[in-house]
Structure formats: C-alpha cells, structure tokens
Amino acid sequence: MTGLAGQVIQVEATVREDKEQCVIIGLPDASIKESKERILNCLHALDQDIDMKKITIHLSPADVRKQGTSYDAAMLLAVLQAMAKQPVKIPEKTCFIAALTLSGQLTTFHSMIPTIHQAILLGFKRIYIPPIEISLFAQAADVELIRMPDMPSLLSHLQGKTSLFENELTLIPTEPILEETEKIPHVCFSVIRGHAEAKRALLLAAAGGHHVLMSGPPGCGKSLLANAFHTILPDLTHDEMLEVYSIYQLAKQARSLSERPPFRSPHHSSSEGAIVGGGRYPKPGEMSLAHRGVLFLDELGHFPRRVVDTLRQPLESGFAVVNRVEGSDRFPATINLIAATNPCPCGYYGSHEKYCVCGDKVRLKYMNKITGPIIDRVDFVLAMKNQSVLEQKTADTSEELRQTVTRARDRQRLRYGGNYTNAIAPVKLFEEKVEFSKNQLERIETVSNQEKLSSRSTLKILRLARTIADVLGDETVSDAAVEEALRWKISASQAHSALMR
Ligand SMILES: [Zn+2]
C-alpha cells in the first residue's frame, strides 16, 4: 500500500542448482528480508529438498518500496511453483494475502483488514486469506474470499481438490478492534441558547462540506457548537466505515467499527507530522484520522504558523500528502474543518464585558498568523459573542438537522457521483453539473468586484449557493440562495477585516 491506496505486487521465483541460498530482490525492507527465514523453514516443514539450491524471489514493480509480512504466502507459493514439476494454474484476478508461521500455517499481519479491502477495490475476484472472520466484507459482491489454514490446503484448493470445508476452519483473530478511549460528548443543537447565525452556518457547512472559523471570547460556546456540529453529520456508509477504520489501522490508533464519523481535536502543541502525517513508514495524521468527519482545531492562534500553513492544500483537495525520500504518500482527508480562536491573545478584543489588554501589534500578529493562510479556504467566519441566558433555544434537534444534512448530501452524491461534496467537487465537474442564470453570475461578479474578492472566493460563493439550494431540496439555485451565499462571504470578509483593524 502507498498511503491508503493498495498496489498490486507481483511475486516471481526461480530455483536453480547452485550454492544453497535464498535472496529476495525488488526493494524489500528489513521486515521482508526476515521472510526468507520463514520461507526456508516452511519449505523444510513441507519436505521440500532445498539442498544446493539457489532460490531467487523477485517482487515487482521493483521501484516500489515493500514492507511487512503480507507477501509471505505469495512468496512461498511462487517458490513451490518454481520447484514443482507441474505448477498449478493460478486463475486471473487472484491474489494471496497472508503471513506465514514457521510451520507453513497462514496467519494474519498488521493492517490485514485494510489490505483485503484494497484488494477488493483493485478488482481481485479470488482472494486467498488466512482463516479470519470476514463478515465485514459480506457486502462485497462478486468476490470470493477463500480462507485457508495452511499452504498444502491452499495448493490443493488451487488444484481443484476441495479437501476442506469452510466449517472445519478454526478461525484466528485479527487485530482486536479497539474501543476509542475518548468519547465524543453528544450535544444536541436544541439545548444551545442563541447563536442563531452560527447554527445556520454549521448546518450549511455540514450539508456541503464547508469549513468554519469561529472567533469569540472564552466561554462563548465555541467548543459546544463544535461538538453539536458532529451530531448533525450523517452516518458513514459501510464502505466509508471500512475506509475510516483502515486509516486508523495504518495509524495504529484505536477505533471501533462505528458508523459515526470521526471527531478529532488535536492539541495546539501537536507537530506538523502529527497533523498531516509522516514518519519513516508514513502514517496518517490528524487530518486523515478526521477523514469523513470533523477536525476541530481549538485555539487556532496557538498552533504554530507552519502547522496552520500545512492545512491549506488538504482543505481544497481532500488529500494529505506526506513527502519522504523515495516519493510521497497520499492519505485521504475529506474533512469539515471547524476552527476556533479567541480574537486576540487575551481573548476580549471587541468584547463589552472586559477590556482587551493586548497591544495592536501583538493582536495583529496573532490574527494574521491564523487568518493569513486559511481565510480564503473557510466559507464562514463567525464573530461570536457571549449569549445572554435570556436568549431563546431553537426548536431544531440534532436528529432533525441530521436528516436535512443527509438529504442534502444524497443530492450531491447523485449529482457528482462518488463522494464529492459541493465544497470539494473538482471545478470542471462542478461547472458541468451546476447551473446559474446569467443574472446571478453578473450579480456575483458585481459584488466580488465591490468587495475585492479573489477568484477562489467567488467560486466559493457558487459552491455555497448550491449547498443552500440542496438544504432546501431545490433542483435549481434560486436568487435567494445566491443572495444568502453572498451575505455569508461578505460577512466573512468583513469579520476578517474587523479583526485585523
Ligand atoms: Zn486582547
């Protein structure tokens, strides 16, 4: 696998008379070189004569770095085929995914579930695996997952002799599916007083995959709203659940097979690598752990500028790219960013309750660090205030809002195909599928010129208008939807300049 994406590795082997030796070539790392010992032991256990034989195993493509024990069974099979007088015929679209014990039993390895999932996505139709629980893949149509306890059984199955019945299998456990230690607090929208504007913004953000920056004094309800936001996101589909679970497996992080989207809120002391991903064997970072869910960055102003900068590219593309010496890995990172910040280091700039003690210079540096890199990536900038206890609660429950969001997302799925939202649908696809009237486009252009908006911001207005129409269930984008999108963009740019004043 490179990043989360699977890659087909072909295994070949030759055996010839020479000094007894076993070599594996094709950019194997130390973990694969260890496979050599297991393969030699298995050959002994299978009574194969390897005296004075040189075994060469080649993994291709040769320029892709390979690691782990997942190729063990395929390598042993290739050697047995090379030694056999009559090698068995391996059908098309067949692959072998298993590690080996010293005696030739097929066994599991780290990230086994993600690997099988990727093999299915790559179009393999017969996948030989160790005897593990496979109900997870019950929905994969036209794919045969063939569970085999050991190499002799696997060979005889390939020869068409079914010596084994599925129900004779003793299942071996895969890695335990761990329960998250941190529970996400469930905050229903209907218990939050006031904040009518923020609630509308969060509904639209959830519906179209847009990003939000909340600015306001401590205790005004930013974290509460972020938690409530999570409750209105739709459940993950089965495939999405497997995809998210796979990312956690690669990152060696706990996650249950849950239908609820992830909610990540990394601390501001987190490193760049922890946020985007990294390491010698690159692991996904927080951006990817939040894939199909929420990345909540509280106290955005305290994150190092470098870290905030790294958010820009994934926010637009839906991918986090981790660079390393031999190339780069891409991890999925389709997220809703909910960022929160105080308006200044002391937190009270613009507040009526307390006097801000920060100098202008300090405050501007603080805001510039946050807004500079991401201001044109977020659709909503909310300047929030503490709400009076007299403020009304709203009637909408999270459950009702979630249904609205789910319907809006379904419309987007139908429109774009795949998992695109209005926020990240590629420009060409968006322009192909979404229509605006001439008047609407002229109106948007006029306002963009007045407000000196960038072309990126103008495109964001179109995307947001489409989301507003999707929330209403409208086939075409109404003038009212365009006006609301314009209002949000203007208020975002005004909130930004007010903070920078
Ligand atoms: Zn201040």
Short mmCIF file of C-alpha atoms and ligand atoms in Angstrom, two decimals:
data_model
loop_
_atom_site.label_atom_id
_atom_site.label_comp_id
_atom_site.label_asym_id
_atom_site.label_seq_id
_atom_site.Cartn_x
_atom_site.Cartn_y
_atom_site.Cartn_z
CA MET A 1 0.00 0.00 0.00
CA THR A 2 1.15 3.55 -0.66
CA GLY A 3 -0.75 5.82 1.63
CA LEU A 4 -4.11 4.15 1.94
CA ALA A 5 -4.21 3.11 -1.72
CA GLY A 6 -3.48 -0.51 -2.50
CA GLN A 7 -0.90 -1.51 -5.07
CA VAL A 8 -0.59 -4.84 -6.87
CA ILE A 9 2.73 -6.55 -6.18
CA GLN A 10 3.66 -9.45 -8.41
CA VAL A 11 5.82 -12.22 -6.97
CA GLU A 12 8.07 -14.43 -9.10
CA ALA A 13 10.65 -17.01 -8.07
CA THR A 14 13.38 -19.11 -9.66
CA VAL A 15 15.13 -22.13 -8.18
CA ARG A 16 18.35 -23.48 -9.67
CA GLU A 17 21.26 -25.75 -8.74
CA ASP A 18 23.89 -23.67 -7.00
CA LYS A 19 25.23 -22.92 -3.57
CA GLU A 20 22.31 -23.08 -1.13
CA GLN A 21 20.98 -19.57 -0.83
CA CYS A 22 17.75 -17.56 -0.71
CA VAL A 23 17.59 -13.95 -1.88
CA ILE A 24 14.67 -11.56 -2.14
CA ILE A 25 15.02 -8.65 -4.55
CA GLY A 26 12.77 -5.76 -5.61
CA LEU A 27 13.26 -3.13 -2.90
CA PRO A 28 12.31 -5.20 0.16
CA ASP A 29 12.90 -3.61 3.55
CA ALA A 30 14.29 -5.33 6.65
CA SER A 31 10.89 -6.79 7.59
CA ILE A 32 10.65 -8.63 4.26
CA LYS A 33 14.23 -9.88 4.43
CA GLU A 34 13.10 -11.73 7.57
CA SER A 35 10.51 -13.56 5.48
CA LYS A 36 13.41 -15.51 4.00
CA GLU A 37 13.84 -17.46 7.23
CA ARG A 38 10.15 -18.24 7.45
CA ILE A 39 10.04 -19.40 3.84
CA LEU A 40 13.06 -21.71 4.32
CA ASN A 41 11.52 -23.17 7.47
CA CYS A 42 8.21 -23.73 5.70
CA LEU A 43 9.99 -25.48 2.82
CA HIS A 44 11.61 -27.83 5.36
CA ALA A 45 8.26 -28.40 7.04
CA LEU A 46 6.73 -29.21 3.66
CA ASP A 47 9.52 -31.77 2.99
CA GLN A 48 10.95 -29.86 0.06
CA ASP A 49 14.54 -30.62 -0.79
CA ILE A 50 16.48 -27.37 -0.95
CA ASP A 51 20.00 -28.81 -0.78
CA MET A 52 22.30 -27.00 -3.19
CA LYS A 53 19.52 -24.80 -4.47
CA LYS A 54 19.61 -21.09 -5.04
CA ILE A 55 16.20 -19.51 -4.57
CA THR A 56 15.60 -16.02 -6.00
CA ILE A 57 12.36 -14.20 -5.25
CA HIS A 58 11.54 -11.07 -7.17
CA LEU A 59 8.89 -8.55 -6.15
CA SER A 60 7.69 -6.15 -8.81
CA PRO A 61 7.32 -3.30 -9.61
CA ALA A 62 10.90 -3.21 -8.39
CA ASP A 63 10.99 0.51 -7.70
CA VAL A 64 8.24 0.44 -5.07
CA ARG A 65 9.42 0.00 -1.51
CA LYS A 66 7.85 -3.05 0.14
CA GLN A 67 7.43 -3.78 3.79
CA GLY A 68 5.67 -6.12 6.17
CA THR A 69 4.74 -9.78 6.19
CA SER A 70 1.74 -9.68 3.88
CA TYR A 71 3.67 -11.17 0.91
CA ASP A 72 4.85 -14.27 2.83
CA ALA A 73 2.29 -16.70 1.43
CA ALA A 74 2.63 -15.38 -2.13
CA MET A 75 6.43 -15.74 -1.94
CA LEU A 76 6.27 -19.30 -0.61
CA LEU A 77 3.73 -20.21 -3.28
CA ALA A 78 5.98 -18.76 -6.01
CA VAL A 79 8.92 -20.87 -4.76
CA LEU A 80 6.80 -24.03 -4.59
CA GLN A 81 5.58 -23.34 -8.12
CA ALA A 82 9.17 -22.91 -9.33
CA MET A 83 10.17 -26.23 -7.72
CA ALA A 84 7.14 -28.18 -8.90
CA LYS A 85 7.34 -30.40 -11.97
CA GLN A 86 3.80 -29.37 -12.85
CA PRO A 87 2.99 -25.96 -11.42
CA VAL A 88 -0.70 -25.34 -10.74
CA LYS A 89 -2.50 -22.83 -12.87
CA ILE A 90 -3.44 -19.69 -10.99
CA PRO A 91 -6.66 -18.13 -12.29
CA GLU A 92 -6.80 -14.48 -13.38
CA LYS A 93 -7.61 -11.81 -10.81
CA THR A 94 -6.42 -13.98 -7.94
CA CYS A 95 -4.27 -12.75 -5.09
CA PHE A 96 -2.76 -14.10 -1.92
CA ILE A 97 -2.72 -12.08 1.26
CA ALA A 98 -1.27 -13.85 4.27
CA ALA A 99 1.74 -14.04 6.55
CA LEU A 100 3.29 -17.39 7.49
CA THR A 101 4.20 -19.20 10.66
CA LEU A 102 7.41 -21.26 10.69
CA SER A 103 5.43 -24.43 10.00
CA GLY A 104 3.56 -23.12 6.96
CA GLN A 105 0.28 -22.02 8.55
CA LEU A 106 -1.28 -18.93 7.04
CA THR A 107 -1.66 -16.18 9.58
CA THR A 108 -2.64 -12.52 9.94
CA PHE A 109 -0.50 -9.40 10.00
CA HIS A 110 -0.83 -5.74 10.91
CA SER A 111 -3.30 -3.89 8.63
CA MET A 112 -4.73 -7.12 7.23
CA ILE A 113 -8.30 -5.72 7.02
CA PRO A 114 -7.25 -2.57 5.08
CA THR A 115 -5.17 -4.73 2.72
CA ILE A 116 -8.08 -7.05 1.91
CA HIS A 117 -10.35 -4.03 1.44
CA GLN A 118 -7.89 -2.50 -1.02
CA ALA A 119 -7.55 -5.81 -2.93
CA ILE A 120 -11.33 -5.83 -3.39
CA LEU A 121 -11.23 -2.22 -4.59
CA LEU A 122 -8.44 -3.14 -7.04
CA GLY A 123 -10.79 -5.65 -8.66
CA PHE A 124 -9.44 -9.01 -7.47
CA LYS A 125 -12.11 -11.69 -7.65
CA ARG A 126 -10.44 -14.55 -5.73
CA ILE A 127 -8.56 -13.57 -2.63
CA TYR A 128 -6.80 -16.22 -0.57
CA ILE A 129 -6.53 -15.25 3.08
CA PRO A 130 -5.94 -16.89 6.46
CA PRO A 131 -8.97 -18.23 8.33
CA ILE A 132 -10.28 -14.99 9.81
CA GLU A 133 -13.74 -13.59 10.49
CA ILE A 134 -14.94 -12.00 7.21
CA SER A 135 -18.48 -10.81 7.87
CA LEU A 136 -17.11 -7.27 7.45
CA PHE A 137 -16.79 -7.94 3.73
CA ALA A 138 -20.18 -9.58 3.33
CA GLN A 139 -21.35 -6.68 1.16
CA ALA A 140 -18.56 -7.14 -1.41
CA ALA A 141 -20.33 -8.68 -4.39
CA ASP A 142 -18.63 -11.00 -6.94
CA VAL A 143 -15.59 -11.50 -4.72
CA GLU A 144 -14.59 -14.87 -3.33
CA LEU A 145 -12.68 -14.62 -0.08
CA ILE A 146 -11.09 -18.03 0.26
CA ARG A 147 -9.93 -18.86 3.77
CA MET A 148 -7.13 -21.39 4.06
CA PRO A 149 -5.39 -22.64 7.19
CA ASP A 150 -2.09 -23.65 5.55
CA MET A 151 -0.09 -23.91 2.34
CA PRO A 152 -0.97 -27.57 1.50
CA SER A 153 -4.70 -26.75 1.74
CA LEU A 154 -4.19 -23.68 -0.42
CA LEU A 155 -2.35 -25.70 -3.07
CA SER A 156 -4.96 -28.43 -3.14
CA HIS A 157 -7.70 -25.81 -3.45
CA LEU A 158 -5.87 -24.30 -6.43
CA GLN A 159 -5.67 -27.80 -7.95
CA GLY A 160 -9.41 -28.05 -7.71
CA LYS A 161 -9.40 -30.56 -4.88
CA THR A 162 -11.56 -29.16 -2.12
CA SER A 163 -10.24 -31.15 0.78
CA LEU A 164 -11.56 -28.72 3.28
CA PHE A 165 -14.97 -27.48 4.28
CA GLU A 166 -15.37 -23.91 5.42
CA ASN A 167 -16.99 -25.05 8.64
CA GLU A 168 -13.94 -27.13 9.56
CA LEU A 169 -11.92 -23.95 9.89
CA THR A 170 -10.71 -22.79 13.24
CA LEU A 171 -10.87 -19.02 12.97
CA ILE A 172 -7.89 -17.00 14.11
CA PRO A 173 -8.41 -13.49 15.46
CA THR A 174 -7.29 -10.43 13.51
CA GLU A 175 -6.08 -7.40 15.39
CA PRO A 176 -8.55 -6.52 18.10
CA ILE A 177 -10.97 -3.75 17.21
CA LEU A 178 -10.38 -1.30 19.99
CA GLU A 179 -12.91 0.98 21.54
CA GLU A 180 -11.91 4.61 21.49
CA THR A 181 -10.84 5.80 24.90
CA GLU A 182 -12.11 9.31 24.27
CA LYS A 183 -15.84 9.54 23.97
CA ILE A 184 -17.22 12.44 21.95
CA PRO A 185 -19.72 14.38 24.06
CA HIS A 186 -23.16 14.36 22.47
CA VAL A 187 -24.51 17.90 22.42
CA CYS A 188 -27.96 18.37 20.89
CA PHE A 189 -28.44 21.60 18.93
CA SER A 190 -31.72 22.23 20.72
CA VAL A 191 -30.01 22.78 24.10
CA ILE A 192 -27.80 25.64 22.86
CA ARG A 193 -29.22 29.11 23.53
CA GLY A 194 -28.99 31.82 20.89
CA HIS A 195 -26.20 31.65 18.30
CA ALA A 196 -28.81 31.54 15.54
CA GLU A 197 -26.32 32.70 12.92
CA ALA A 198 -23.68 30.16 13.93
CA LYS A 199 -26.23 27.36 13.90
CA ARG A 200 -27.31 28.20 10.35
CA ALA A 201 -23.65 28.33 9.27
CA LEU A 202 -22.94 24.94 10.84
CA LEU A 203 -25.96 23.37 9.16
CA LEU A 204 -24.77 24.60 5.76
CA ALA A 205 -21.16 23.58 6.49
CA ALA A 206 -22.26 20.04 7.35
CA ALA A 207 -24.51 19.81 4.30
CA GLY A 208 -21.91 20.92 1.75
CA GLY A 209 -18.57 20.01 3.40
CA HIS A 210 -17.59 23.64 4.01
CA HIS A 211 -15.18 24.99 6.61
CA VAL A 212 -15.86 27.29 9.54
CA LEU A 213 -13.78 29.68 11.64
CA MET A 214 -15.36 30.82 14.91
CA SER A 215 -13.87 33.78 16.69
CA GLY A 216 -15.06 34.91 20.10
CA PRO A 217 -14.18 35.37 23.77
CA PRO A 218 -13.53 32.39 26.04
CA GLY A 219 -16.69 30.62 27.16
CA CYS A 220 -18.94 31.92 24.38
CA GLY A 221 -19.78 28.38 23.28
CA LYS A 222 -17.30 27.56 20.51
CA SER A 223 -16.45 24.05 21.74
CA LEU A 224 -20.09 23.32 22.49
CA LEU A 225 -21.07 24.23 18.92
CA ALA A 226 -18.22 22.13 17.51
CA ASN A 227 -19.48 19.11 19.45
CA ALA A 228 -23.04 19.80 18.34
CA PHE A 229 -21.78 20.03 14.76
CA HIS A 230 -20.60 16.43 14.93
CA THR A 231 -24.09 15.26 15.89
CA ILE A 232 -25.63 16.54 12.63
CA LEU A 233 -23.22 14.75 10.30
CA PRO A 234 -24.77 11.72 8.59
CA ASP A 235 -23.72 8.17 9.47
CA LEU A 236 -20.94 6.68 7.38
CA THR A 237 -21.84 4.17 4.67
CA HIS A 238 -20.40 0.66 5.01
CA ASP A 239 -17.56 1.45 2.58
CA GLU A 240 -16.78 4.73 4.31
CA MET A 241 -16.72 2.97 7.66
CA LEU A 242 -14.18 0.46 6.34
CA GLU A 243 -12.15 3.26 4.79
CA VAL A 244 -12.04 5.24 8.04
CA TYR A 245 -11.27 2.09 10.04
CA SER A 246 -8.40 1.33 7.62
CA ILE A 247 -6.86 4.75 8.22
CA TYR A 248 -6.91 4.14 11.97
CA GLN A 249 -5.28 0.75 11.47
CA LEU A 250 -2.47 2.32 9.43
CA ALA A 251 -2.01 4.96 12.11
CA LYS A 252 -2.12 2.27 14.82
CA GLN A 253 -4.89 4.17 16.57
CA ALA A 254 -7.93 2.77 18.32
CA ARG A 255 -11.26 2.94 16.55
CA SER A 256 -14.34 0.75 16.76
CA LEU A 257 -16.22 -0.21 13.62
CA SER A 258 -18.52 2.71 14.17
CA GLU A 259 -20.92 4.31 11.75
CA ARG A 260 -20.43 7.70 13.35
CA PRO A 261 -17.93 9.98 11.60
CA PRO A 262 -14.70 10.67 13.46
CA PHE A 263 -14.19 13.80 15.55
CA ARG A 264 -10.58 14.82 16.12
CA SER A 265 -9.43 17.72 18.21
CA PRO A 266 -5.63 17.71 18.34
CA HIS A 267 -3.90 19.95 20.86
CA HIS A 268 -2.12 23.06 19.63
CA SER A 269 1.22 21.58 20.69
CA SER A 270 0.85 18.87 18.00
CA SER A 271 3.66 18.74 15.47
CA GLU A 272 3.28 19.22 11.75
CA GLY A 273 3.84 15.47 11.29
CA ALA A 274 1.11 14.65 13.80
CA ILE A 275 -1.37 16.83 11.93
CA VAL A 276 -0.58 15.98 8.30
CA GLY A 277 1.07 12.59 8.75
CA GLY A 278 4.65 11.45 8.44
CA GLY A 279 7.36 9.17 9.73
CA ARG A 280 9.82 6.82 8.08
CA TYR A 281 6.95 4.49 7.21
CA PRO A 282 4.44 7.29 6.74
CA LYS A 283 1.43 7.12 8.97
CA PRO A 284 -1.71 9.20 8.53
CA GLY A 285 -2.01 12.29 10.70
CA GLU A 286 -4.94 14.01 12.39
CA MET A 287 -6.23 15.40 9.08
CA SER A 288 -6.73 11.87 7.82
CA LEU A 289 -7.91 10.48 11.15
CA ALA A 290 -10.68 13.09 10.79
CA HIS A 291 -11.47 11.84 7.26
CA ARG A 292 -15.23 11.99 6.59
CA GLY A 293 -15.67 13.70 9.92
CA VAL A 294 -14.66 16.77 11.87
CA LEU A 295 -11.25 18.26 12.51
CA PHE A 296 -11.76 20.67 15.39
CA LEU A 297 -8.82 22.99 15.96
CA ASP A 298 -9.48 24.87 19.16
CA GLU A 299 -7.26 27.87 19.95
CA LEU A 300 -6.10 28.00 16.35
CA GLY A 301 -3.97 31.04 17.24
CA HIS A 302 -1.75 28.87 19.43
CA PHE A 303 -0.90 26.42 16.64
CA PRO A 304 2.46 27.20 15.02
CA ARG A 305 2.09 29.10 11.73
CA ARG A 306 3.87 26.24 9.94
CA VAL A 307 1.16 23.81 11.06
CA VAL A 308 -1.69 26.12 10.00
CA ASP A 309 0.01 26.52 6.61
CA THR A 310 0.02 22.77 6.04
CA LEU A 311 -3.78 22.70 6.27
CA ARG A 312 -4.28 24.67 3.08
CA GLN A 313 -3.67 22.04 0.46
CA PRO A 314 -5.71 19.21 2.08
CA LEU A 315 -8.64 21.56 2.73
CA GLU A 316 -9.07 22.02 -1.00
CA SER A 317 -8.05 18.66 -2.38
CA GLY A 318 -9.37 16.27 0.26
CA PHE A 319 -5.93 14.64 0.47
CA ALA A 320 -2.96 14.99 2.80
CA VAL A 321 0.35 14.45 1.07
CA VAL A 322 3.27 13.12 3.11
CA ASN A 323 6.65 13.54 1.48
CA ARG A 324 9.52 11.20 2.09
CA VAL A 325 12.84 10.45 0.44
CA GLU A 326 11.58 7.93 -2.14
CA GLY A 327 8.43 9.82 -3.10
CA SER A 328 5.20 10.73 -1.40
CA ASP A 329 2.19 9.08 0.17
CA ARG A 330 -1.34 10.38 -0.15
CA PHE A 331 -3.84 9.83 2.64
CA PRO A 332 -7.49 10.74 2.26
CA ALA A 333 -8.51 13.83 4.25
CA THR A 334 -12.00 14.91 3.29
CA ILE A 335 -12.94 16.84 6.36
CA ASN A 336 -15.08 19.57 7.81
CA LEU A 337 -12.66 21.96 9.47
CA ILE A 338 -14.13 23.70 12.47
CA ALA A 339 -11.54 26.12 13.81
CA ALA A 340 -11.99 28.30 16.86
CA THR A 341 -9.96 31.20 18.07
CA ASN A 342 -10.01 33.99 20.56
CA PRO A 343 -9.99 37.35 18.77
CA CYS A 344 -6.69 38.22 20.47
CA PRO A 345 -4.26 36.58 22.91
CA CYS A 346 -6.20 37.82 25.99
CA GLY A 347 -9.48 36.88 24.36
CA TYR A 348 -11.51 40.07 24.95
CA TYR A 349 -10.87 42.24 21.90
CA GLY A 350 -14.22 43.72 20.80
CA SER A 351 -15.94 42.41 23.92
CA HIS A 352 -18.25 44.61 26.02
CA GLU A 353 -17.54 42.75 29.23
CA LYS A 354 -13.81 43.14 29.65
CA TYR A 355 -11.15 45.42 28.32
CA CYS A 356 -8.61 43.90 25.91
CA VAL A 357 -5.09 44.21 27.26
CA CYS A 358 -3.24 43.23 24.08
CA GLY A 359 -1.39 45.85 22.09
CA ASP A 360 -2.42 46.33 18.49
CA LYS A 361 0.84 44.90 17.20
CA VAL A 362 0.53 41.72 19.25
CA ARG A 363 -3.11 41.29 18.29
CA LEU A 364 -2.49 41.78 14.56
CA LYS A 365 0.39 39.33 14.56
CA TYR A 366 -1.84 36.81 16.33
CA MET A 367 -4.74 37.17 13.89
CA ASN A 368 -2.55 37.33 10.85
CA LYS A 369 -0.99 34.01 11.77
CA ILE A 370 -4.42 32.39 11.74
CA THR A 371 -6.27 34.14 9.03
CA GLY A 372 -3.44 34.69 6.57
CA PRO A 373 -3.13 31.08 5.42
CA ILE A 374 -6.71 29.88 5.68
CA ILE A 375 -9.05 32.83 5.41
CA ASP A 376 -9.86 32.16 1.78
CA ARG A 377 -10.27 28.44 2.49
CA VAL A 378 -13.06 28.89 5.02
CA ASP A 379 -16.61 29.77 4.00
CA PHE A 380 -17.85 31.03 7.32
CA VAL A 381 -16.10 33.42 9.66
CA LEU A 382 -18.29 33.83 12.71
CA ALA A 383 -17.62 36.69 15.10
CA MET A 384 -19.31 35.33 18.21
CA LYS A 385 -20.33 36.91 21.49
CA ASN A 386 -21.32 35.52 24.86
CA GLN A 387 -25.04 34.75 24.78
CA SER A 388 -27.38 36.05 27.42
CA VAL A 389 -29.35 33.47 29.40
CA LEU A 390 -32.43 35.22 28.06
CA GLU A 391 -31.62 34.03 24.54
CA GLN A 392 -34.06 31.53 23.13
CA LYS A 393 -33.25 27.92 22.49
CA THR A 394 -34.08 26.80 18.98
CA ALA A 395 -36.59 24.11 18.23
CA ASP A 396 -34.47 22.07 15.79
CA THR A 397 -32.94 18.97 17.34
CA SER A 398 -29.70 17.46 16.06
CA GLU A 399 -31.69 14.47 14.83
CA GLU A 400 -33.88 16.68 12.60
CA LEU A 401 -30.90 18.64 11.30
CA ARG A 402 -29.03 15.44 10.56
CA GLN A 403 -31.88 14.30 8.34
CA THR A 404 -31.70 17.59 6.44
CA VAL A 405 -27.92 17.21 6.05
CA THR A 406 -28.27 13.58 4.92
CA ARG A 407 -30.79 14.53 2.23
CA ALA A 408 -28.55 17.38 1.02
CA ARG A 409 -25.53 15.05 0.87
CA ASP A 410 -27.53 12.42 -1.03
CA ARG A 411 -28.36 15.03 -3.65
CA GLN A 412 -24.66 15.86 -4.04
CA ARG A 413 -23.73 12.20 -4.34
CA LEU A 414 -26.26 11.79 -7.13
CA ARG A 415 -25.08 14.95 -8.86
CA TYR A 416 -21.32 14.35 -8.84
CA GLY A 417 -21.08 10.60 -8.40
CA GLY A 418 -18.63 9.29 -5.81
CA ASN A 419 -18.25 11.03 -2.53
CA TYR A 420 -17.86 14.62 -3.61
CA THR A 421 -19.48 17.43 -1.70
CA ASN A 422 -20.17 20.88 -3.14
CA ALA A 423 -17.06 22.14 -1.35
CA ILE A 424 -14.58 19.74 -2.96
CA ALA A 425 -16.14 18.72 -6.27
CA PRO A 426 -13.43 19.41 -8.89
CA VAL A 427 -14.01 22.76 -10.63
CA LYS A 428 -14.69 21.20 -14.02
CA LEU A 429 -17.22 18.75 -12.63
CA PHE A 430 -18.89 21.50 -10.61
CA GLU A 431 -19.22 23.75 -13.66
CA GLU A 432 -20.59 20.87 -15.68
CA LYS A 433 -23.25 19.92 -13.17
CA VAL A 434 -24.33 23.20 -11.61
CA GLU A 435 -26.04 25.99 -13.49
CA PHE A 436 -26.53 29.63 -12.62
CA SER A 437 -28.54 32.17 -14.55
CA LYS A 438 -26.79 35.00 -16.38
CA ASN A 439 -28.27 37.49 -13.92
CA GLN A 440 -26.99 35.52 -10.94
CA LEU A 441 -23.47 35.34 -12.37
CA GLU A 442 -23.49 39.06 -13.08
CA ARG A 443 -24.71 39.82 -9.58
CA ILE A 444 -21.93 37.68 -8.07
CA GLU A 445 -19.33 39.35 -10.24
CA THR A 446 -20.51 42.84 -9.29
CA VAL A 447 -20.34 42.06 -5.58
CA SER A 448 -16.97 40.32 -5.94
CA ASN A 449 -15.56 43.43 -7.63
CA GLN A 450 -17.04 45.74 -4.98
CA GLU A 451 -15.64 43.62 -2.16
CA LYS A 452 -12.35 42.91 -3.99
CA LEU A 453 -12.80 39.16 -3.59
CA SER A 454 -10.33 36.70 -5.07
CA SER A 455 -11.44 34.32 -7.82
CA ARG A 456 -11.16 31.49 -5.29
CA SER A 457 -13.66 33.34 -3.07
CA THR A 458 -16.01 33.87 -5.99
CA LEU A 459 -16.03 30.16 -6.78
CA LYS A 460 -16.75 29.51 -3.11
CA ILE A 461 -19.86 31.68 -3.34
CA LEU A 462 -21.16 29.50 -6.18
CA ARG A 463 -20.46 26.33 -4.23
CA LEU A 464 -22.12 27.65 -1.09
CA ALA A 465 -25.18 28.82 -3.06
CA ARG A 466 -25.53 25.28 -4.39
CA THR A 467 -25.40 23.92 -0.82
CA ILE A 468 -28.10 26.35 0.31
CA ALA A 469 -30.30 25.07 -2.53
CA ASP A 470 -29.50 21.45 -1.57
CA VAL A 471 -30.59 22.10 2.02
CA LEU A 472 -33.90 23.38 0.68
CA GLY A 473 -34.14 20.43 -1.70
CA ASP A 474 -34.25 22.74 -4.74
CA GLU A 475 -33.32 21.47 -8.18
CA THR A 476 -32.14 24.90 -9.37
CA VAL A 477 -30.31 27.54 -7.38
CA SER A 478 -32.72 30.35 -6.52
CA ASP A 479 -31.80 34.04 -6.42
CA ALA A 480 -32.43 33.93 -2.67
CA ALA A 481 -29.79 31.18 -2.29
CA VAL A 482 -27.28 33.30 -4.22
CA GLU A 483 -28.05 36.31 -2.01
CA GLU A 484 -27.55 34.27 1.16
CA ALA A 485 -24.22 32.92 -0.13
CA LEU A 486 -23.13 36.48 -0.93
CA ARG A 487 -24.12 37.64 2.55
CA TRP A 488 -22.00 34.89 4.13
CA LYS A 489 -18.98 35.72 2.01
CA ILE A 490 -19.27 39.46 2.66
CA SER A 491 -19.74 38.92 6.38
CA ALA A 492 -16.71 36.59 6.39
CA SER A 493 -14.54 39.16 4.68
CA GLN A 494 -15.87 41.94 6.92
CA ALA A 495 -15.37 39.89 10.08
CA HIS A 496 -11.83 39.30 8.92
CA SER A 497 -11.11 42.98 8.30
CA ALA A 498 -12.75 43.96 11.61
CA LEU A 499 -10.43 41.59 13.45
CA MET A 500 -7.45 42.96 11.55
CA ARG A 501 -8.36 46.59 12.30
ZN ZN B 1 -6.77 41.04 23.92
#
